[in-house]
Amino acid sequence: MLPLVKPYNVRKLTNINGYIMGEFLLQVGLITIRIDEIKLIIEHKNQFKVCTYGT
C-alpha cells in the first residue's frame, strides 16, 4: 500500500474516532487502484472499520 494522506475533518466522540481521507492509491502487484475518497474510518479499541466508495 502506498503512503496514506493525512486525514481531515477528524471527529472525536467518547471512545470512537471518525476520519475522512482524500484520494488514495492502493498498489496490488503491478496494478495501482485509485480510490477517490475514504468517507469514514471508525477507530475503536485499535480496531478499524472502513466505509468507502471509489473508482
JSON list of C-alpha atoms in Angstrom, two decimals:
[
{"chain": "A", "resi": 1, "resn": "MET", "atom": "CA", "xyz": [0.00, 0.00, 0.00]},
{"chain": "A", "resi": 2, "resn": "LEU", "atom": "CA", "xyz": [1.33, 3.45, -0.88]},
{"chain": "A", "resi": 3, "resn": "PRO", "atom": "CA", "xyz": [1.66, 6.12, 1.84]},
{"chain": "A", "resi": 4, "resn": "LEU", "atom": "CA", "xyz": [-1.69, 7.47, 3.04]},
{"chain": "A", "resi": 5, "resn": "VAL", "atom": "CA", "xyz": [-2.62, 11.13, 3.09]},
{"chain": "A", "resi": 6, "resn": "LYS", "atom": "CA", "xyz": [-3.29, 12.78, 6.43]},
{"chain": "A", "resi": 7, "resn": "PRO", "atom": "CA", "xyz": [-6.98, 12.51, 7.42]},
{"chain": "A", "resi": 8, "resn": "TYR", "atom": "CA", "xyz": [-9.05, 15.66, 7.69]},
{"chain": "A", "resi": 9, "resn": "ASN", "atom": "CA", "xyz": [-12.32, 16.55, 9.38]},
{"chain": "A", "resi": 10, "resn": "VAL", "atom": "CA", "xyz": [-11.50, 14.31, 12.36]},
{"chain": "A", "resi": 11, "resn": "ARG", "atom": "CA", "xyz": [-14.49, 13.80, 14.62]},
{"chain": "A", "resi": 12, "resn": "LYS", "atom": "CA", "xyz": [-13.91, 12.75, 18.20]},
{"chain": "A", "resi": 13, "resn": "LEU", "atom": "CA", "xyz": [-16.65, 11.01, 20.14]},
{"chain": "A", "resi": 14, "resn": "THR", "atom": "CA", "xyz": [-16.46, 9.42, 23.58]},
{"chain": "A", "resi": 15, "resn": "ASN", "atom": "CA", "xyz": [-14.31, 6.44, 22.61]},
{"chain": "A", "resi": 16, "resn": "ILE", "atom": "CA", "xyz": [-14.61, 6.39, 18.79]},
{"chain": "A", "resi": 17, "resn": "ASN", "atom": "CA", "xyz": [-12.65, 8.47, 16.28]},
{"chain": "A", "resi": 18, "resn": "GLY", "atom": "CA", "xyz": [-14.03, 9.11, 12.78]},
{"chain": "A", "resi": 19, "resn": "TYR", "atom": "CA", "xyz": [-11.90, 10.30, 9.84]},
{"chain": "A", "resi": 20, "resn": "ILE", "atom": "CA", "xyz": [-12.35, 11.40, 6.24]},
{"chain": "A", "resi": 21, "resn": "MET", "atom": "CA", "xyz": [-9.40, 10.94, 3.88]},
{"chain": "A", "resi": 22, "resn": "GLY", "atom": "CA", "xyz": [-8.88, 12.27, 0.38]},
{"chain": "A", "resi": 23, "resn": "GLU", "atom": "CA", "xyz": [-7.61, 10.48, -2.72]},
{"chain": "A", "resi": 24, "resn": "PHE", "atom": "CA", "xyz": [-5.78, 7.26, -2.02]},
{"chain": "A", "resi": 25, "resn": "LEU", "atom": "CA", "xyz": [-3.66, 4.91, -4.16]},
{"chain": "A", "resi": 26, "resn": "LEU", "atom": "CA", "xyz": [-3.61, 1.16, -3.48]},
{"chain": "A", "resi": 27, "resn": "GLN", "atom": "CA", "xyz": [-0.97, -0.91, -5.25]},
{"chain": "A", "resi": 28, "resn": "VAL", "atom": "CA", "xyz": [-1.73, -4.61, -5.83]},
{"chain": "A", "resi": 29, "resn": "GLY", "atom": "CA", "xyz": [1.11, -6.32, -7.69]},
{"chain": "A", "resi": 30, "resn": "LEU", "atom": "CA", "xyz": [1.65, -4.31, -10.87]},
{"chain": "A", "resi": 31, "resn": "ILE", "atom": "CA", "xyz": [-1.79, -2.69, -10.72]},
{"chain": "A", "resi": 32, "resn": "THR", "atom": "CA", "xyz": [-2.45, 0.63, -8.96]},
{"chain": "A", "resi": 33, "resn": "ILE", "atom": "CA", "xyz": [-6.04, 1.28, -7.89]},
{"chain": "A", "resi": 34, "resn": "ARG", "atom": "CA", "xyz": [-7.16, 4.85, -7.21]},
{"chain": "A", "resi": 35, "resn": "ILE", "atom": "CA", "xyz": [-9.86, 5.38, -4.60]},
{"chain": "A", "resi": 36, "resn": "ASP", "atom": "CA", "xyz": [-11.46, 8.82, -4.81]},
{"chain": "A", "resi": 37, "resn": "GLU", "atom": "CA", "xyz": [-12.18, 9.21, -1.14]},
{"chain": "A", "resi": 38, "resn": "ILE", "atom": "CA", "xyz": [-12.45, 7.17, 2.01]},
{"chain": "A", "resi": 39, "resn": "LYS", "atom": "CA", "xyz": [-15.59, 8.57, 3.57]},
{"chain": "A", "resi": 40, "resn": "LEU", "atom": "CA", "xyz": [-15.30, 7.20, 7.09]},
{"chain": "A", "resi": 41, "resn": "ILE", "atom": "CA", "xyz": [-12.86, 5.23, 9.17]},
{"chain": "A", "resi": 42, "resn": "ILE", "atom": "CA", "xyz": [-14.09, 4.29, 12.61]},
{"chain": "A", "resi": 43, "resn": "GLU", "atom": "CA", "xyz": [-11.40, 3.51, 15.15]},
{"chain": "A", "resi": 44, "resn": "HIS", "atom": "CA", "xyz": [-12.43, 1.74, 18.34]},
{"chain": "A", "resi": 45, "resn": "LYS", "atom": "CA", "xyz": [-10.02, -0.02, 20.70]},
{"chain": "A", "resi": 46, "resn": "ASN", "atom": "CA", "xyz": [-7.34, -0.16, 17.96]},
{"chain": "A", "resi": 47, "resn": "GLN", "atom": "CA", "xyz": [-9.77, -1.86, 15.55]},
{"chain": "A", "resi": 48, "resn": "PHE", "atom": "CA", "xyz": [-10.73, -0.09, 12.33]},
{"chain": "A", "resi": 49, "resn": "LYS", "atom": "CA", "xyz": [-13.87, -0.29, 10.17]},
{"chain": "A", "resi": 50, "resn": "VAL", "atom": "CA", "xyz": [-13.85, 1.47, 6.78]},
{"chain": "A", "resi": 51, "resn": "CYS", "atom": "CA", "xyz": [-16.83, 2.73, 4.78]},
{"chain": "A", "resi": 52, "resn": "THR", "atom": "CA", "xyz": [-15.71, 3.79, 1.30]},
{"chain": "A", "resi": 53, "resn": "TYR", "atom": "CA", "xyz": [-16.55, 4.27, -2.32]},
{"chain": "A", "resi": 54, "resn": "GLY", "atom": "CA", "xyz": [-14.06, 4.67, -5.11]},
{"chain": "A", "resi": 55, "resn": "THR", "atom": "CA", "xyz": [-13.38, 4.38, -8.82]}
]
